[in-house]
Coordinates of C-alpha atoms in Angstrom, one line a residue:
H162 CA -15.2 -31.6 49.8
V163 CA -12.4 -29.4 50.8
Y164 CA -9.9 -30.3 53.5
V165 CA -6.5 -29.1 55.0
T166 CA -3.9 -30.9 56.8
I167 CA -0.7 -29.5 58.5
L168 CA 2.1 -32.1 58.6
E169 CA 5.4 -31.9 60.5
T170 CA 7.6 -32.5 57.5
P171 CA 7.8 -33.0 53.7
K172 CA 8.0 -36.9 54.2
D173 CA 5.4 -36.8 56.7
E174 CA 3.2 -35.4 54.1
A175 CA 3.9 -37.7 51.4
K176 CA 3.2 -40.5 54.0
W177 CA -0.2 -38.9 54.8
I178 CA -1.0 -38.4 51.1
A179 CA 0.1 -42.2 50.4
N180 CA -1.9 -43.6 53.3
Q181 CA -4.9 -41.7 51.9
I182 CA -4.7 -42.9 48.4
E183 CA -4.0 -46.4 49.4
T184 CA -7.2 -46.8 51.7
L185 CA -9.5 -45.2 49.0
V186 CA -8.1 -47.6 46.3
K187 CA -9.0 -50.1 48.5
S188 CA -12.3 -49.4 50.0
K189 CA -14.0 -47.0 47.6
S190 CA -13.5 -48.5 44.3
L191 CA -11.5 -45.6 43.0
D192 CA -8.6 -46.1 40.5
Y193 CA -4.9 -44.9 40.9
S194 CA -5.9 -42.5 37.8
D195 CA -8.7 -40.7 39.9
F196 CA -5.9 -39.1 41.9
G197 CA -4.0 -35.8 40.9
I198 CA -1.5 -34.3 43.1
L199 CA -0.6 -30.7 41.7
L200 CA 2.8 -28.9 42.7
R201 CA 4.1 -25.5 41.8
S202 CA 7.4 -27.2 40.9
V203 CA 7.8 -31.1 40.8
N204 CA 11.8 -30.5 40.8
T205 CA 11.5 -28.5 44.4
S206 CA 8.7 -30.5 45.9
G207 CA 8.1 -33.8 44.0
E208 CA 10.9 -36.1 45.6
P209 CA 9.4 -37.0 49.1
L210 CA 6.1 -38.1 47.1
I211 CA 8.2 -40.0 44.7
Q212 CA 10.3 -41.9 47.1
E213 CA 7.4 -42.6 49.1
F214 CA 5.3 -44.3 46.2
K215 CA 8.2 -46.2 45.3
R216 CA 8.5 -47.7 48.4
R217 CA 4.8 -48.9 48.6
K218 CA 4.8 -49.4 45.1
I219 CA 2.0 -47.3 44.1
P220 CA 2.1 -46.6 40.2
Y221 CA 2.8 -43.2 39.3
L222 CA 3.5 -41.0 36.6
V223 CA 5.5 -37.6 36.9
G224 CA 4.9 -34.4 34.7
G225 CA 7.3 -31.0 34.9
T226 CA 10.8 -30.4 34.2
A227 CA 12.0 -33.3 36.4
G228 CA 9.7 -35.9 34.8
L229 CA 11.0 -38.8 32.6
F230 CA 14.3 -39.2 34.5
R231 CA 13.4 -39.3 37.9
R232 CA 12.1 -42.5 36.8
E233 CA 15.0 -45.3 37.0
E234 CA 13.8 -47.3 34.2
A235 CA 14.4 -44.1 31.8
T236 CA 17.9 -43.6 33.4
A237 CA 18.7 -47.2 33.1
V238 CA 18.2 -47.1 29.3
G239 CA 19.7 -43.5 29.0
K240 CA 23.2 -44.5 30.6
L241 CA 23.2 -47.5 28.4
F242 CA 22.9 -45.2 25.3
T243 CA 25.3 -43.2 27.0
W244 CA 27.8 -45.7 27.2
L245 CA 27.8 -46.4 23.5
Y246 CA 30.1 -43.3 23.3
D247 CA 33.6 -44.5 24.3
E248 CA 34.0 -41.3 27.0
G249 CA 30.4 -40.9 27.9
F250 CA 29.2 -40.3 31.3
W251 CA 26.0 -39.7 33.0
R252 CA 25.1 -37.1 35.5
D253 CA 21.6 -36.2 37.2
H254 CA 20.1 -35.4 40.5
R255 CA 22.0 -38.4 41.9
G256 CA 25.3 -37.2 41.0
K257 CA 27.7 -38.3 38.0
V258 CA 28.5 -41.8 36.7
E259 CA 31.5 -42.1 35.0
Y260 CA 31.9 -44.7 31.9
S261 CA 33.7 -47.5 33.3
D262 CA 30.5 -47.4 35.8
L263 CA 27.8 -47.2 33.5
I264 CA 26.6 -50.9 32.9
E265 CA 26.5 -51.6 36.6
S266 CA 24.7 -48.5 37.5
A267 CA 22.2 -49.0 34.7
I268 CA 21.7 -52.8 35.8
G269 CA 20.9 -51.4 39.2
D270 CA 18.4 -48.8 38.3
W271 CA 16.5 -51.4 35.9
E272 CA 16.3 -53.8 38.9
R273 CA 15.1 -51.1 41.4
A274 CA 12.6 -50.1 38.9
T275 CA 11.1 -53.1 36.9
G276 CA 11.7 -55.7 39.6
V277 CA 13.2 -57.9 36.8
I278 CA 16.4 -59.3 38.1
L279 CA 19.3 -59.5 35.6
S280 CA 22.0 -60.1 38.6
V281 CA 21.2 -63.8 38.5
D282 CA 23.1 -64.0 34.9
R283 CA 25.1 -60.5 35.3
E284 CA 27.8 -61.6 33.2
G285 CA 25.6 -63.2 30.4
I286 CA 23.7 -59.7 30.5
K287 CA 27.1 -57.9 30.2
E288 CA 28.1 -60.2 27.3
E289 CA 24.6 -59.4 25.5
L290 CA 25.3 -55.8 25.9
K291 CA 28.6 -55.7 24.6
K292 CA 27.4 -57.2 21.3
W293 CA 24.5 -54.9 21.5
K294 CA 27.1 -52.2 21.6
N295 CA 29.4 -53.8 19.0
D296 CA 26.3 -54.3 16.6
V297 CA 25.1 -50.4 17.0
R298 CA 29.0 -49.3 16.2
N299 CA 28.8 -51.5 13.1
S300 CA 25.6 -50.3 11.7
K301 CA 23.8 -53.1 12.0
F302 CA 20.6 -51.4 13.1
H303 CA 19.3 -48.8 10.7
N304 CA 17.7 -46.5 13.0
F305 CA 17.6 -45.8 16.8
Q306 CA 14.2 -47.5 17.2
D307 CA 15.4 -50.7 15.9
A308 CA 18.7 -50.6 18.3
Y309 CA 16.3 -49.5 21.6
H310 CA 14.1 -52.5 20.6
A311 CA 16.8 -55.0 20.9
L312 CA 18.1 -53.3 24.0
L313 CA 14.7 -53.8 25.6
N314 CA 14.8 -57.3 24.5
I315 CA 18.4 -57.7 26.4
L316 CA 16.8 -56.2 29.5
R317 CA 14.0 -58.8 29.5
F318 CA 11.0 -56.3 28.6
K319 CA 8.9 -59.0 27.7
E320 CA 8.9 -60.2 31.4
L321 CA 7.0 -56.8 32.4
N322 CA 3.2 -57.8 32.9
P323 CA 1.4 -54.9 30.7
N324 CA -1.5 -55.7 33.0
D325 CA 0.3 -55.0 36.1
K326 CA -0.3 -51.2 36.9
L327 CA 3.6 -50.7 38.3
H328 CA 4.6 -52.4 34.9
A329 CA 2.1 -50.6 32.8
S330 CA 3.4 -47.1 33.8
I331 CA 7.0 -48.6 33.5
M332 CA 6.4 -49.5 29.8
A333 CA 4.6 -46.4 29.2
N334 CA 7.6 -44.4 30.4
L335 CA 9.9 -46.4 28.1
G336 CA 7.5 -45.3 25.4
R337 CA 8.3 -41.7 26.3
F338 CA 12.2 -42.5 25.9
S339 CA 11.3 -43.7 22.5
N340 CA 10.0 -40.0 21.6
L341 CA 13.3 -38.6 22.7
L342 CA 15.2 -40.9 20.5
S343 CA 13.0 -40.2 17.7
D344 CA 13.5 -36.3 18.3
Y345 CA 17.2 -36.9 18.2
E346 CA 17.2 -38.7 15.4
N347 CA 15.2 -36.6 13.3
A348 CA 17.4 -33.9 13.9
I349 CA 20.2 -35.9 12.4
R350 CA 18.4 -37.2 9.3
I351 CA 16.0 -34.2 8.3
G352 CA 17.1 -33.4 4.9
G353 CA 18.3 -36.9 3.6
N354 CA 21.2 -37.2 5.7
K355 CA 22.4 -40.7 6.6
L356 CA 22.6 -41.8 9.9
R357 CA 26.2 -42.7 11.0
W358 CA 26.9 -44.5 14.5
N359 CA 30.1 -42.7 15.0
N360 CA 31.6 -40.8 17.8
S361 CA 30.4 -37.8 16.6
N362 CA 26.5 -38.7 16.7
L363 CA 26.9 -40.8 19.9
R364 CA 28.6 -37.7 21.9
G365 CA 25.8 -35.6 20.7
L366 CA 23.4 -38.0 22.2
M367 CA 25.1 -38.0 25.3
W368 CA 25.1 -34.2 25.8
Y369 CA 21.4 -34.5 24.2
F370 CA 20.7 -36.2 27.5
Y371 CA 22.6 -34.2 29.7
L372 CA 21.9 -30.7 28.6
Y373 CA 18.3 -30.8 27.2
A374 CA 16.4 -34.0 27.8
T375 CA 17.1 -34.6 31.3
T376 CA 15.3 -31.1 32.2
V377 CA 12.6 -31.3 29.1
Y378 CA 11.0 -34.4 28.7
E379 CA 8.2 -35.2 31.3
E380 CA 6.7 -38.4 31.5
Q381 CA 3.3 -39.2 29.5
S382 CA 1.6 -36.2 29.8
G383 CA -2.2 -35.9 30.8
E384 CA -3.9 -36.0 27.6
D385 CA -1.6 -39.1 26.5
I386 CA -2.1 -41.4 30.0
R387 CA -5.8 -42.9 28.8
G388 CA -5.3 -46.5 29.8
I389 CA -2.6 -46.1 32.4
D390 CA -3.9 -46.6 35.6
S391 CA -1.4 -44.4 37.8
V392 CA -1.3 -41.4 40.2
Q393 CA -0.3 -38.4 38.2
I394 CA 2.4 -36.0 39.9
T395 CA 2.3 -33.1 37.8
T396 CA 2.9 -29.1 37.8
I397 CA -0.2 -26.9 38.1
H398 CA 0.8 -25.3 34.6
Q399 CA 0.4 -28.8 32.8
A400 CA -3.0 -29.6 35.0
K401 CA -4.8 -26.9 32.9
G402 CA -7.9 -28.3 31.4
L403 CA -7.2 -31.6 33.2
E404 CA -9.4 -33.0 36.3
W405 CA -9.6 -35.7 38.8
A406 CA -11.6 -37.2 41.3
V407 CA -9.4 -36.4 44.1
V408 CA -6.7 -33.4 43.8
F409 CA -3.7 -32.9 46.3
I410 CA -2.0 -29.5 46.5
P411 CA 0.9 -30.1 48.9
A412 CA 4.0 -28.0 49.6
L413 CA 1.6 -24.8 50.6
V414 CA 4.4 -23.2 52.2
Y415 CA 6.2 -20.0 52.2
G416 CA 8.7 -19.8 49.4
R417 CA 7.2 -23.0 47.7
F418 CA 3.7 -21.3 46.6
P419 CA 3.7 -18.6 45.6
S420 CA 7.2 -18.9 44.4
S421 CA 10.1 -17.3 45.9
Y422 CA 11.2 -16.0 42.6
M423 CA 7.9 -14.0 42.7
N424 CA 8.4 -10.2 41.9
E425 CA 12.0 -11.0 40.5
Q426 CA 13.4 -9.7 37.5
K427 CA 14.2 -12.4 35.0
K428 CA 17.7 -12.5 33.9
W429 CA 18.3 -12.8 29.9
L430 CA 20.9 -12.8 27.5
I431 CA 19.7 -9.5 25.4
S432 CA 18.7 -6.3 26.9
R433 CA 15.5 -6.0 28.7
T434 CA 14.9 -3.0 26.5
L435 CA 14.5 -4.9 23.5
F436 CA 11.6 -6.7 24.1
P437 CA 8.5 -6.5 26.8
A438 CA 10.4 -8.3 29.5
D439 CA 8.1 -7.1 32.0
R440 CA 5.6 -9.6 30.7
Y441 CA 7.9 -12.3 31.8
D442 CA 8.6 -11.6 35.0
L443 CA 6.8 -13.3 38.0
K444 CA 4.1 -11.5 39.6
E445 CA 1.7 -12.1 42.5
D446 CA -1.5 -11.9 40.1
D447 CA 0.1 -14.7 37.9
E448 CA 0.6 -17.2 41.0
R449 CA -2.9 -16.5 42.2
R450 CA -4.1 -17.3 38.8
L451 CA -2.5 -20.5 39.1
F452 CA -3.7 -21.4 42.6
Y453 CA -7.1 -20.7 41.1
V454 CA -6.4 -23.6 38.2
A455 CA -4.9 -26.0 41.0
V456 CA -8.2 -25.6 42.9
T457 CA -10.5 -25.9 40.4
R458 CA -9.2 -29.4 39.3
A459 CA -10.9 -31.5 41.6
K460 CA -14.3 -33.2 40.7
S461 CA -15.2 -34.3 44.1
T462 CA -12.4 -33.7 46.7
L463 CA -9.9 -31.0 47.5
V464 CA -6.9 -31.5 49.8
L465 CA -4.7 -28.7 50.7
N466 CA -1.7 -29.8 52.2
S467 CA 1.4 -28.3 54.4
F468 CA 4.3 -28.9 56.5
K469 CA 6.3 -27.0 59.4
R470 CA 9.5 -27.3 58.7
I471 CA 12.4 -28.8 56.5
S472 CA 15.7 -28.2 58.1
V473 CA 14.3 -25.0 59.4
R474 CA 11.0 -24.1 60.5
K475 CA 8.5 -23.1 57.3
S476 CA 5.4 -20.9 57.5
M477 CA 2.2 -21.2 55.8
S478 CA 1.6 -20.1 52.2
K479 CA 0.1 -16.8 52.3
F480 CA -2.5 -18.3 49.7
L481 CA -3.4 -21.3 52.2
K482 CA -3.9 -18.6 54.8
E483 CA -6.3 -16.4 52.9
T484 CA -7.9 -19.3 51.8
L485 CA -8.8 -20.4 55.5
T486 CA -9.7 -16.9 56.4
D487 CA -12.1 -16.4 53.5
N488 CA -13.6 -20.2 53.9
P489 CA -14.0 -21.0 57.8
K490 CA -17.0 -23.2 57.3
I491 CA -16.1 -24.9 54.4
I492 CA -12.8 -26.4 54.7
H493 CA -12.5 -29.4 57.0
S494 CA -9.4 -29.7 59.2
M495 CA -7.8 -33.2 59.4
D496 CA -6.0 -34.4 62.1
P497 CA -2.5 -35.7 60.8
K498 CA -2.1 -38.6 63.4
G499 CA -5.9 -39.6 63.2
D500 CA -7.3 -42.2 60.9
R501 CA -9.9 -40.5 59.4
V502 CA -10.1 -40.8 55.5
I503 CA -11.4 -38.3 53.1
D504 CA -14.9 -38.2 51.6
V505 CA -15.3 -38.8 47.9
D506 CA -18.4 -39.1 46.0
V507 CA -17.4 -41.9 44.1
E508 CA -20.7 -41.7 41.5
Q509 CA -19.9 -38.0 40.9
S510 CA -16.0 -38.3 40.5
S511 CA -16.2 -41.2 38.4
G512 CA -15.7 -40.4 34.9
S513 CA -14.4 -43.4 32.9
E514 CA -17.5 -43.9 31.8
N515 CA -19.0 -40.6 30.8
E516 CA -15.7 -39.2 30.0
I517 CA -15.6 -38.4 26.2
Y518 CA -12.2 -39.2 24.6
T519 CA -11.4 -38.4 21.0
F520 CA -10.3 -41.3 18.3
D521 CA -9.0 -40.7 14.9
A522 CA -10.6 -43.1 12.3
G523 CA -7.1 -44.3 11.6
E524 CA -6.8 -45.5 15.5
I525 CA -10.0 -47.6 15.1
I526 CA -8.6 -49.1 11.8
D527 CA -5.1 -50.0 13.7
Y528 CA -6.8 -51.4 16.8
T529 CA -8.4 -54.0 14.4
K530 CA -4.9 -54.9 13.2
C531 CA -3.7 -55.8 16.7
P532 CA -5.0 -54.4 19.8
Y533 CA -1.3 -54.7 21.4
F534 CA -0.1 -52.7 18.6
Y535 CA -2.7 -50.1 19.3
R536 CA -1.2 -50.0 22.9
L537 CA 2.3 -49.5 22.0
R538 CA 1.6 -47.0 19.4
Y539 CA -1.6 -44.6 20.8
V540 CA -1.3 -45.7 24.6
W541 CA 2.4 -45.9 25.4
S542 CA 3.4 -43.8 22.5
Y543 CA 6.2 -45.8 21.1
N544 CA 7.5 -44.3 17.8
A545 CA 8.0 -46.3 14.6
P546 CA 11.2 -46.2 13.3
L547 CA 12.5 -43.6 10.7
N548 CA 13.6 -44.9 7.3
E549 CA 14.1 -43.1 3.8
E550 CA 10.5 -43.8 2.6
L551 CA 8.9 -42.2 5.4
G552 CA 6.2 -40.1 4.2
Y553 CA 5.7 -41.4 0.8
G554 CA 2.0 -42.5 1.1
N555 CA 1.6 -38.7 2.7
A556 CA 3.7 -37.1 -0.4
L557 CA 1.1 -39.0 -2.6
H558 CA -1.8 -37.8 -1.0
Y559 CA -0.5 -34.4 -1.2
C560 CA 0.4 -34.3 -4.8
L561 CA -3.2 -35.2 -5.6
R562 CA -5.0 -32.7 -3.4
R563 CA -2.6 -30.0 -5.4
A564 CA -3.5 -31.7 -8.4
V565 CA -7.4 -30.9 -7.8
E566 CA -6.3 -27.3 -6.9
L567 CA -4.7 -26.8 -10.1
H568 CA -7.3 -28.5 -12.3
R569 CA -9.9 -26.2 -10.5
K570 CA -7.4 -23.3 -11.7
G571 CA -7.7 -24.3 -15.4
Y572 CA -5.0 -27.0 -15.7
N573 CA -5.8 -30.0 -17.4
S574 CA -5.7 -33.3 -15.4
L575 CA -2.1 -34.8 -16.7
S576 CA -0.5 -31.4 -16.5
A577 CA -2.1 -30.8 -12.7
I578 CA -0.2 -34.3 -11.9
L579 CA 2.9 -33.1 -13.5
E580 CA 3.0 -29.9 -11.8
A581 CA 2.1 -31.2 -8.4
V582 CA 4.3 -33.9 -8.4
N583 CA 7.5 -31.6 -9.5
N584 CA 7.2 -28.9 -7.0
D585 CA 5.4 -30.5 -4.3
F586 CA 6.5 -34.0 -3.9
H587 CA 9.0 -34.2 -0.7
L588 CA 10.4 -36.9 1.5
P589 CA 11.9 -35.4 4.5
Y590 CA 14.4 -38.3 5.4
A591 CA 15.7 -39.6 1.8
P592 CA 19.0 -38.6 0.5
K593 CA 18.6 -36.9 -3.1
F594 CA 19.1 -39.9 -5.6
K595 CA 16.4 -41.8 -3.4
A596 CA 14.1 -39.1 -3.5
E597 CA 14.3 -38.3 -7.0
E598 CA 14.0 -42.2 -7.9
M599 CA 10.6 -42.1 -5.6
K600 CA 9.4 -38.8 -7.2
K601 CA 9.5 -40.5 -10.4
S602 CA 7.8 -43.6 -9.0
A603 CA 5.1 -41.0 -7.6
E604 CA 4.5 -39.5 -10.8
R605 CA 3.9 -42.8 -13.0
I606 CA 1.6 -43.7 -10.4
L607 CA -0.6 -40.8 -10.5
M608 CA -0.3 -40.2 -14.0
D609 CA -1.6 -43.9 -14.5
Y610 CA -4.5 -43.3 -11.9
V611 CA -5.4 -40.2 -13.8
I612 CA -5.4 -41.7 -17.0
E613 CA -7.8 -44.3 -16.1
N614 CA -10.1 -42.2 -14.1
L615 CA -9.8 -38.9 -16.0
D616 CA -13.3 -38.0 -15.1
D617 CA -12.9 -38.2 -11.3
I618 CA -10.6 -35.3 -11.1
S619 CA -12.9 -32.8 -12.6
S620 CA -15.9 -34.1 -10.3
V621 CA -13.9 -33.7 -7.1
S622 CA -15.9 -31.4 -4.9
E623 CA -13.9 -31.4 -1.2
V624 CA -10.4 -32.8 -0.8
E625 CA -9.1 -33.9 2.4
Y626 CA -12.5 -32.9 4.1
R627 CA -12.3 -32.9 7.9
L628 CA -15.0 -34.3 10.1
E629 CA -15.7 -35.2 13.5
F630 CA -18.7 -37.2 15.1
P631 CA -19.8 -38.7 18.1
R632 CA -20.3 -42.0 18.7
K633 CA -20.5 -44.3 22.0
N634 CA -19.2 -41.7 24.5
S635 CA -16.6 -40.9 22.1
T636 CA -15.7 -38.3 19.3
I637 CA -14.6 -39.9 16.3
T638 CA -12.5 -37.5 13.6
G639 CA -11.0 -38.2 10.1
K640 CA -10.0 -36.6 7.0
V641 CA -11.9 -37.9 3.9
D642 CA -9.2 -38.3 0.9
V643 CA -12.0 -37.0 -1.7
I644 CA -15.6 -36.2 -2.0
I645 CA -16.8 -36.6 -5.6
D646 CA -19.7 -35.2 -6.6
R647 CA -22.1 -37.5 -8.4
N648 CA -25.1 -35.0 -9.2
E649 CA -27.7 -37.0 -7.1
F650 CA -25.4 -38.3 -4.5
V651 CA -21.7 -38.2 -3.5
E652 CA -18.9 -40.8 -3.5
V653 CA -16.5 -41.0 -0.7
R654 CA -13.1 -42.1 -1.7
E655 CA -9.7 -43.2 0.0
Y656 CA -6.5 -43.4 -1.6
K657 CA -3.8 -46.0 -0.2
T658 CA -0.5 -46.7 -1.6
S659 CA -1.0 -50.8 -1.6
T660 CA -2.8 -53.3 0.2
K661 CA 0.3 -54.5 2.0
V662 CA -0.3 -52.6 5.5
T663 CA -4.1 -51.7 5.4
K664 CA -6.3 -54.6 4.2
P665 CA -9.4 -53.8 2.0
D666 CA -11.6 -55.0 4.9
Q667 CA -10.1 -52.1 7.2
V668 CA -10.0 -49.4 4.4
A669 CA -13.6 -50.3 3.8
L670 CA -14.5 -49.9 7.8
Q671 CA -12.5 -46.3 7.5
V672 CA -15.0 -45.4 4.3
K673 CA -18.0 -46.5 6.2
L674 CA -17.2 -44.6 9.3
Y675 CA -16.7 -41.5 6.7
T676 CA -20.0 -42.1 5.1
L677 CA -21.8 -42.4 9.0
G678 CA -20.1 -38.9 9.7
L679 CA -20.8 -37.2 6.5
G680 CA -24.5 -38.3 6.8
N681 CA -25.0 -36.4 10.0
L682 CA -23.6 -33.2 8.1
G683 CA -26.4 -34.1 5.5
Y684 CA -24.3 -35.4 2.6
N685 CA -26.3 -38.0 0.8
V686 CA -23.3 -40.7 0.3
G687 CA -24.5 -43.2 -2.5
K688 CA -21.1 -44.8 -3.0
G689 CA -17.7 -45.9 -1.4
S690 CA -14.4 -46.5 -3.0
A691 CA -10.8 -47.1 -2.1
V692 CA -7.9 -47.0 -4.9
Y693 CA -4.5 -48.8 -4.1
L694 CA -2.2 -46.6 -6.3
S695 CA 0.7 -48.4 -6.5
E696 CA -1.1 -51.5 -7.8
R697 CA -3.7 -49.4 -10.0
V698 CA -6.8 -51.2 -8.4
M699 CA -10.1 -49.6 -7.4
K700 CA -12.4 -51.5 -5.2
Y701 CA -16.0 -50.3 -4.5
I702 CA -17.4 -50.3 -1.0
D703 CA -21.0 -51.0 -0.3
V704 CA -22.3 -48.2 1.9
N705 CA -26.0 -49.2 2.2
D706 CA -27.7 -49.0 5.5
K707 CA -27.4 -52.9 6.6
S708 CA -23.7 -52.4 5.9
L709 CA -23.4 -48.8 7.7
N710 CA -25.2 -50.3 10.5
Y711 CA -22.8 -53.3 11.0
A712 CA -19.9 -50.8 10.6
K713 CA -21.4 -48.4 13.5
A714 CA -21.7 -51.5 15.8
Y715 CA -18.3 -53.1 15.2
A716 CA -16.7 -49.5 15.7
E717 CA -18.7 -49.2 18.8
Q718 CA -17.3 -52.4 20.1
I719 CA -14.0 -51.2 19.4
L720 CA -14.6 -48.3 21.3
T721 CA -15.8 -49.9 24.2
D722 CA -12.7 -52.4 24.5
I723 CA -10.5 -49.3 24.4
H724 CA -12.4 -48.0 27.1
N725 CA -12.1 -51.3 28.9
Q726 CA -8.4 -51.6 28.0
K727 CA -8.8 -54.8 26.0
Y728 CA -5.4 -54.9 24.3
E729 CA -4.5 -58.5 23.9
P730 CA -2.1 -59.5 21.0
K731 CA -3.8 -60.7 17.7
L732 CA -1.1 -62.9 16.3
G733 CA -1.1 -63.2 12.5
D734 CA 0.1 -61.6 9.1
F735 CA 0.5 -58.4 10.5
C736 CA 2.9 -59.4 13.0
E737 CA 5.5 -59.7 9.9
K738 CA 4.8 -55.7 9.2
C739 CA 4.6 -54.7 12.8
D740 CA 7.1 -51.7 13.9
Y741 CA 7.6 -53.4 17.3

């Protein structure tokens, strides 16, 4: 189904689109996530839609360079982090907020975005925020994520309902802000630098917001939004490879699409003669290809929208004119003042059951630890805190891999371990003295392991073997630590630093999933094992048919629960180790 509608103004266009979405969600068993709104520029054309969706409480996510900080929950926490710097200010599309007004402005943004009313105890909230600022400046928090979690608790984050579609999109966007903080902290701490909560770093964070993050960080991108039921407002560039049941392409007017910058030469800080600058100039063919991408994103229904005026009269996009001329019998005109609703083939376009998602085996294991942890980590993308030991397990794995490679080149097993640890052990965030201390620990752990299992390193046939295999409308991917050749069969082995974070039964499930995947590739897996390096313990894992069938059924049930968005918290021992 293809429709065209010409509205009077961009606001009228936004109202008409919102009406169609609301009606279809109520009457056609469609979800909000079945709708995509594709724009040539979200910055230029997105605001009327954003304001209309806010007014009607339609859950939405915004892509494009206008993305994250068009959302008031993001500006609220951004302003409060800016307030940590004594001369901080905030500037965005709404104007400038001076330091003295940052708290009031942030509270207002938070209340409008979330509906969580802080003004009932405004003075109490302000006192909590002042204490939070004092704790930050006095280095109570060891990383940005811990400080962020403390701030969210002050703002009553836990009063948000993750099963409410509006709240879920807000919580997802706050996860995106978590990514932003991690990126900034990573730049400070890489190489073992200590995090100091001084004016220099806090001033740097403010300018990072102002000069970079406000125009670069989008909301959750298309591939990250499984489980978030929201309309997606995004640029056509970001829509490549994605599909929706219903696609609206608004603002098809002269100067918007194709872009008014078409055929202009870009200005560069270096001479255009030093590189093929013409390749980067916007040409009509580029815009036509982009239009093709946009009109091919709909599974069932495509709606082309235009409007007549903003402050002055606007003419129709040449692409829309050509489309109407070339397809007079295919495109249906819609009366903007009528009550007609666009047609959608629900069965054809409903892809939630048939859509293939990819899951890493580690994701499935993390779901068994706690479904709500899984939601925070993988659905909403909240980052884990940075710490000096981060990467220790990966460094051990890599040194084992290098040792196997060196052994194949003729090194004896012990020399291979010493060489690998000496040259390849690296912790990106540990200061020099800490890195050396942990390097010695790694050398001792790996040497002990090799001494006790001297023959195994000679029998390794594959290291970090990547595989993927289908399971329950999904693809499971993974990386087998080692495959050991036992002549008549192979052994699948996983290495873990300890049993503290991942329990033996969870590691066993991972080994069994890898066994199933390798079986599909023709491997005869006769044994499974897990080695806990710090504890010098090896546990063998049953991989007979009965055990594998149980693991297969269990994994399929987990995948079904993820598809059905079952993310209830699992209270228990893991809560003490949880990053959140």
